[in-house]
Amino acid sequence: MKLKLTFIILFLSLFALNYANESLIQRINRYSGKNANALLTYLDSLSGLKSYYTDYIINHMSDNDLATASPEYIDEHITYALKTLDLPYTADIPEDYFLHFVLPLRVSQEPFEEWRKEFYDKLYPQVSQAQTINEAILIADLFYQEGIYFKQTSGRDQGPLTSIKRGYGRCEEMMILQMAVFRAVGIPCRPASAPYWSFTDSNHVWTEVWTPQGWRIVPEAYPLEYRKSSWEVDRARKAPLITSQAFGSYDSSSSLQKTKYDTKINISDVYGDIVTTEVIVVDQANKPVPDAQVIYYATSFGGLFDMLEINTDENGIAKVDFRPTSVFVTAGKDGKSAYGLINSFTNSNTIKLTLSDNNIIEDNLILNFPLDSSADKNFQLTPENKQYINNLTELANKKRENRLLTNKKGLNFLKNYPLPKANENSYDYKLKRDNFLNKCQELAGNADNWLSIDAKISDYPNPEVTRNIMIDLIINWDIKDLIELPDEKAIENLLLTLSDSRIYYQDKITNDLFISNVILFPLGTNPFPQTGWHADLYKITKDLRSKKIDQTIKNIDQWLKENTVHDNHPSWSYFGGSLTPLQYINKKYLSRSQQIYLTAALIQNAGIPIRWQGFLEYYNGTKWIEIIMDDSDEDNDTPPVARKLVEFELKITIDDKAESAKPWGNFLIASQSDNGHLTYDWFDFAEVNDTFIVKFYQEENKNKYIQGFIRNKNGDANLIIKPLAENTSTLVMDFKTPMTSHENLVEWSEETLANIDNLRYNASSSSGKSLLMILNEQGNEPQERMLEQLLNNLGKFNEKQVQVIVYSENRLINKLTEIKQDNFVYLQGPEIINEDIKLDNYPILFLFENDQIVSSANGFDLDLINYLLRLVD
């Protein structure tokens, strides 16, 4: 079959695909900028199979990628993707799986990196001996494990080579690396995503691979004798929706959204039972509304976050298969909207929404979610095979740990650290120096590049300023950006650019303001991949700069009008990567958000502070001034949006007991579009003398809301939505913790309880309040994440006079031995749990008060620590 398809494709490519079609030529000329001629020449030079696959890739590229990809980059990827067709286990891979799940140049929104050749060359000697795809999956997965471990990071995706350089990443970055490794050796793979868990904060992604037995989570796709279950299988049973993404327009009965560039697939049924839901949208005459926008939301991070958007069919109906769950829904069209709740636990699987002009949302709702399950598959591994696979995994982990250990060179940066000044506070000096050295310890694979620059700074112009810039930069930048800088030259250009811009406006900008609003990116996570673009951008901003900051802003604004165009109909793709400011300039046709990002980059690059208040502002030396973004292509100014800053006191009670307001924890501020779409909005928050003050901008003709929720132990949530107004001065949100309908508790044996009592006695915790966390002898991501949550809240448990005990069975955790805090005890020893608790149901937690168990829980739940904090009040 594969051979036959290849000949057909070859025949078609010779006669039909040896040139770019007119639509593609137009897109390349529009978005590729200086790369356009080279791309068109490259396409015209191709023939045969490479012509077909290259044409497919470029035809389905996002606008962002057309502005970024060079012929050389594309050619290397296609060349090495074709090499995988000769591997022994790829013969039976369906052709469309190769197109959609092996060939694509990227996995998600990570920057382009030349990973395919590197991974292929390193893995070829091993995978070329594999006779089945399952064997190849095991080999490639062990290589992946050598590269990275889980640790929460900032939002922008890092590329697969940067992940290895850094040594760790969050779940999406782990998935990006894992999929890049698989695809480099011809293994079809796809992302599996819980857009939001909904029953707890956060979301998750993982990798599925194709095998002759179907799509499988990676450990379940190993050769049969080594297969094991993964914690995602069990956890996914509580997710409301699980989706995947295919590059290009992919034909599937499970497709939710299909465009030329990408296809979202509903794979919820892979993980258990599903419920078919219907949203029927009608007008006020009860007539169906086709093509209405229907948006489904999860409860997470203090409010509602959209996880899926589809349109109604010709009968005004939107059908989606969900896991058993509760989902808030909005629908809208032509300025009319409505909202409702799907709750499969109350048989509310079908709802009718009547669109109207009166689209104010105000409600107090209970959302229900499934109970935790323990449905891990038992593959009945023999003890010998289990030990063999554990040994291979441990070896991969040790290779990674040894590599990272050799890159810990923080103390080497002490040599050139400046001595304290005559009147400098010794405590402040030591604190800043320690922060700097600790951050340098984490520079991983980029440590040598930074050390080389560290040794050269005395030879630079303005060495004292440059030294201070380097120190402030390392302390304040996200470690991801510091590691991503590719080489010494990129670091040098960054430092010299920042030091020159610091000196230029030194009399107008304080150092604190320069650090917080020039060195840092105040719009959130830095959106720009750190490829070393600062010096080239500075060539532009230096010519636009004036000693009068207001004049510099005018010059930058005029330059933007002459060199960029507002794209009124921008396309978006899941596979559209982040761009640098230079790539935005090359693209020229920019969306609104891209215009904002580029404007911010140019202003900061000139040394002028910016900030985000829901709109962009710059500091002119005396005050903050809004930057008016012009949507038109004409040379005129758009009038500013009418808005008023509103300040109100927020009071929150939970079960009639006063509770602290926690932004992004138990509340957030949201705005509403004409079609009812709810999105979180900018707001400011301060706690003043136990009073919680919230500020937001009320905009003319725009509805604003406060949203919030409280969960019970199972994740069921009481969701409250209230409209906000200009005259809002005090607002009360009174949450009622939903009753947990079922407790999923283990009946602990007398032996286990006796072991725990002895352990608490050894920790001097026989009375009062104490929290015990027990970790399994085998570490995994759920335990790491729960432990991180606990350690981040040690101070809060201390305030509540709760002793925290962490006990690890047959495993020494070095980082825990270094924690010196009065309420924290770390113990390590033999197994103390007699019950058969699976690895994926660790950690185990017990909350005690006066020797009595108040609560016990096991397994992964990111909101559990907050629940226990409330429980000890």
PDB file of N, CA and C in Angstrom, residues 163-202:
ATOM      1  N   SER A 163      15.021  22.683  25.097  1.00  0.00           N
ATOM      2  CA  SER A 163      14.610  21.856  26.237  1.00  0.00           C
ATOM      3  C   SER A 163      15.749  20.961  26.707  1.00  0.00           C
ATOM      4  N   ILE A 164      16.479  20.380  25.762  1.00  0.00           N
ATOM      5  CA  ILE A 164      17.624  19.545  26.140  1.00  0.00           C
ATOM      6  C   ILE A 164      18.716  20.414  26.762  1.00  0.00           C
ATOM      7  N   LYS A 165      18.944  21.572  26.185  1.00  0.00           N
ATOM      8  CA  LYS A 165      19.937  22.511  26.705  1.00  0.00           C
ATOM      9  C   LYS A 165      19.603  22.924  28.137  1.00  0.00           C
ATOM     10  N   ARG A 166      18.310  23.099  28.397  1.00  0.00           N
ATOM     11  CA  ARG A 166      17.849  23.525  29.714  1.00  0.00           C
ATOM     12  C   ARG A 166      17.706  22.357  30.676  1.00  0.00           C
ATOM     13  N   GLY A 167      17.223  21.222  30.158  1.00  0.00           N
ATOM     14  CA  GLY A 167      17.118  20.020  30.973  1.00  0.00           C
ATOM     15  C   GLY A 167      15.767  19.801  31.613  1.00  0.00           C
ATOM     16  N   TYR A 168      14.889  20.779  31.528  1.00  0.00           N
ATOM     17  CA  TYR A 168      13.553  20.582  32.077  1.00  0.00           C
ATOM     18  C   TYR A 168      12.563  21.467  31.332  1.00  0.00           C
ATOM     19  N   GLY A 169      11.283  21.195  31.532  1.00  0.00           N
ATOM     20  CA  GLY A 169      10.238  21.974  30.903  1.00  0.00           C
ATOM     21  C   GLY A 169       8.890  21.569  31.461  1.00  0.00           C
ATOM     22  N   ARG A 170       7.886  22.380  31.175  1.00  0.00           N
ATOM     23  CA  ARG A 170       6.537  22.030  31.609  1.00  0.00           C
ATOM     24  C   ARG A 170       5.983  20.969  30.655  1.00  0.00           C
ATOM     25  N   CYS A 171       4.750  20.525  30.904  1.00  0.00           N
ATOM     26  CA  CYS A 171       4.226  19.364  30.181  1.00  0.00           C
ATOM     27  C   CYS A 171       4.224  19.587  28.670  1.00  0.00           C
ATOM     28  N   GLU A 172       3.846  20.790  28.201  1.00  0.00           N
ATOM     29  CA  GLU A 172       3.793  21.004  26.753  1.00  0.00           C
ATOM     30  C   GLU A 172       5.186  20.948  26.144  1.00  0.00           C
ATOM     31  N   GLU A 173       6.173  21.465  26.870  1.00  0.00           N
ATOM     32  CA  GLU A 173       7.543  21.431  26.348  1.00  0.00           C
ATOM     33  C   GLU A 173       8.101  20.019  26.357  1.00  0.00           C
ATOM     34  N   MET A 174       7.705  19.221  27.326  1.00  0.00           N
ATOM     35  CA  MET A 174       8.075  17.805  27.323  1.00  0.00           C
ATOM     36  C   MET A 174       7.437  17.105  26.122  1.00  0.00           C
ATOM     37  N   MET A 175       6.179  17.418  25.871  1.00  0.00           N
ATOM     38  CA  MET A 175       5.483  16.831  24.724  1.00  0.00           C
ATOM     39  C   MET A 175       6.140  17.253  23.408  1.00  0.00           C
ATOM     40  N   ILE A 176       6.535  18.526  23.304  1.00  0.00           N
ATOM     41  CA  ILE A 176       7.176  19.021  22.080  1.00  0.00           C
ATOM     42  C   ILE A 176       8.462  18.251  21.805  1.00  0.00           C
ATOM     43  N   LEU A 177       9.281  18.075  22.836  1.00  0.00           N
ATOM     44  CA  LEU A 177      10.531  17.327  22.658  1.00  0.00           C
ATOM     45  C   LEU A 177      10.245  15.870  22.320  1.00  0.00           C
ATOM     46  N   GLN A 178       9.335  15.260  23.047  1.00  0.00           N
ATOM     47  CA  GLN A 178       9.039  13.850  22.823  1.00  0.00           C
ATOM     48  C   GLN A 178       8.527  13.612  21.408  1.00  0.00           C
ATOM     49  N   MET A 179       7.619  14.465  20.941  1.00  0.00           N
ATOM     50  CA  MET A 179       7.080  14.298  19.594  1.00  0.00           C
ATOM     51  C   MET A 179       8.135  14.575  18.527  1.00  0.00           C
ATOM     52  N   ALA A 180       9.008  15.550  18.766  1.00  0.00           N
ATOM     53  CA  ALA A 180      10.078  15.819  17.803  1.00  0.00           C
ATOM     54  C   ALA A 180      10.999  14.614  17.671  1.00  0.00           C
ATOM     55  N   VAL A 181      11.317  13.974  18.792  1.00  0.00           N
ATOM     56  CA  VAL A 181      12.164  12.777  18.765  1.00  0.00           C
ATOM     57  C   VAL A 181      11.470  11.663  17.976  1.00  0.00           C
ATOM     58  N   PHE A 182      10.197  11.424  18.256  1.00  0.00           N
ATOM     59  CA  PHE A 182       9.466  10.368  17.544  1.00  0.00           C
ATOM     60  C   PHE A 182       9.394  10.656  16.047  1.00  0.00           C
ATOM     61  N   ARG A 183       9.016  11.864  15.697  1.00  0.00           N
ATOM     62  CA  ARG A 183       8.847  12.183  14.274  1.00  0.00           C
ATOM     63  C   ARG A 183      10.175  12.134  13.526  1.00  0.00           C
ATOM     64  N   ALA A 184      11.268  12.433  14.214  1.00  0.00           N
ATOM     65  CA  ALA A 184      12.572  12.408  13.564  1.00  0.00           C
ATOM     66  C   ALA A 184      12.935  11.009  13.071  1.00  0.00           C
ATOM     67  N   VAL A 185      12.337   9.983  13.690  1.00  0.00           N
ATOM     68  CA  VAL A 185      12.609   8.613  13.248  1.00  0.00           C
ATOM     69  C   VAL A 185      11.351   7.954  12.690  1.00  0.00           C
ATOM     70  N   GLY A 186      10.435   8.782  12.153  1.00  0.00           N
ATOM     71  CA  GLY A 186       9.319   8.267  11.373  1.00  0.00           C
ATOM     72  C   GLY A 186       8.153   7.710  12.143  1.00  0.00           C
ATOM     73  N   ILE A 187       8.054   7.970  13.452  1.00  0.00           N
ATOM     74  CA  ILE A 187       6.959   7.442  14.268  1.00  0.00           C
ATOM     75  C   ILE A 187       5.833   8.470  14.298  1.00  0.00           C
ATOM     76  N   PRO A 188       4.659   8.153  13.749  1.00  0.00           N
ATOM     77  CA  PRO A 188       3.548   9.110  13.806  1.00  0.00           C
ATOM     78  C   PRO A 188       3.142   9.377  15.257  1.00  0.00           C
ATOM     79  N   CYS A 189       2.950  10.626  15.582  1.00  0.00           N
ATOM     80  CA  CYS A 189       2.531  10.974  16.938  1.00  0.00           C
ATOM     81  C   CYS A 189       1.696  12.241  16.886  1.00  0.00           C
ATOM     82  N   ARG A 190       0.911  12.439  17.925  1.00  0.00           N
ATOM     83  CA  ARG A 190       0.031  13.607  17.988  1.00  0.00           C
ATOM     84  C   ARG A 190      -0.097  14.061  19.434  1.00  0.00           C
ATOM     85  N   PRO A 191      -0.416  15.331  19.647  1.00  0.00           N
ATOM     86  CA  PRO A 191      -0.631  15.798  21.022  1.00  0.00           C
ATOM     87  C   PRO A 191      -2.003  15.361  21.519  1.00  0.00           C
ATOM     88  N   ALA A 192      -2.083  15.002  22.775  1.00  0.00           N
ATOM     89  CA  ALA A 192      -3.360  14.810  23.456  1.00  0.00           C
ATOM     90  C   ALA A 192      -3.456  15.896  24.510  1.00  0.00           C
ATOM     91  N   SER A 193      -4.577  16.595  24.547  1.00  0.00           N
ATOM     92  CA  SER A 193      -4.668  17.780  25.394  1.00  0.00           C
ATOM     93  C   SER A 193      -5.972  17.809  26.161  1.00  0.00           C
ATOM     94  N   ALA A 194      -5.869  18.035  27.469  1.00  0.00           N
ATOM     95  CA  ALA A 194      -7.020  18.450  28.265  1.00  0.00           C
ATOM     96  C   ALA A 194      -6.914  19.970  28.339  1.00  0.00           C
ATOM     97  N   PRO A 195      -7.685  20.705  27.499  1.00  0.00           N
ATOM     98  CA  PRO A 195      -7.493  22.168  27.436  1.00  0.00           C
ATOM     99  C   PRO A 195      -7.525  22.810  28.822  1.00  0.00           C
ATOM    100  N   TYR A 196      -8.427  22.341  29.673  1.00  0.00           N
ATOM    101  CA  TYR A 196      -8.409  22.671  31.105  1.00  0.00           C
ATOM    102  C   TYR A 196      -9.000  21.467  31.828  1.00  0.00           C
ATOM    103  N   TRP A 197      -8.439  21.182  33.011  1.00  0.00           N
ATOM    104  CA  TRP A 197      -8.992  20.055  33.759  1.00  0.00           C
ATOM    105  C   TRP A 197     -10.419  20.352  34.203  1.00  0.00           C
ATOM    106  N   SER A 198     -10.706  21.599  34.582  1.00  0.00           N
ATOM    107  CA  SER A 198     -12.027  22.071  35.002  1.00  0.00           C
ATOM    108  C   SER A 198     -12.333  21.725  36.461  1.00  0.00           C
ATOM    109  N   PHE A 199     -12.033  20.515  36.904  1.00  0.00           N
ATOM    110  CA  PHE A 199     -12.267  20.155  38.300  1.00  0.00           C
ATOM    111  C   PHE A 199     -11.139  20.645  39.204  1.00  0.00           C
ATOM    112  N   THR A 200     -10.065  21.160  38.589  1.00  0.00           N
ATOM    113  CA  THR A 200      -8.959  21.763  39.319  1.00  0.00           C
ATOM    114  C   THR A 200      -8.268  22.726  38.377  1.00  0.00           C
ATOM    115  N   ASP A 201      -7.479  23.633  38.929  1.00  0.00           N
ATOM    116  CA  ASP A 201      -6.780  24.581  38.073  1.00  0.00           C
ATOM    117  C   ASP A 201      -5.740  23.859  37.217  1.00  0.00           C
ATOM    118  N   SER A 202      -5.363  24.501  36.126  1.00  0.00           N
ATOM    119  CA  SER A 202      -4.320  24.021  35.226  1.00  0.00           C
ATOM    120  C   SER A 202      -4.914  23.166  34.102  1.00  0.00           C
TER     121      SER A 202
END
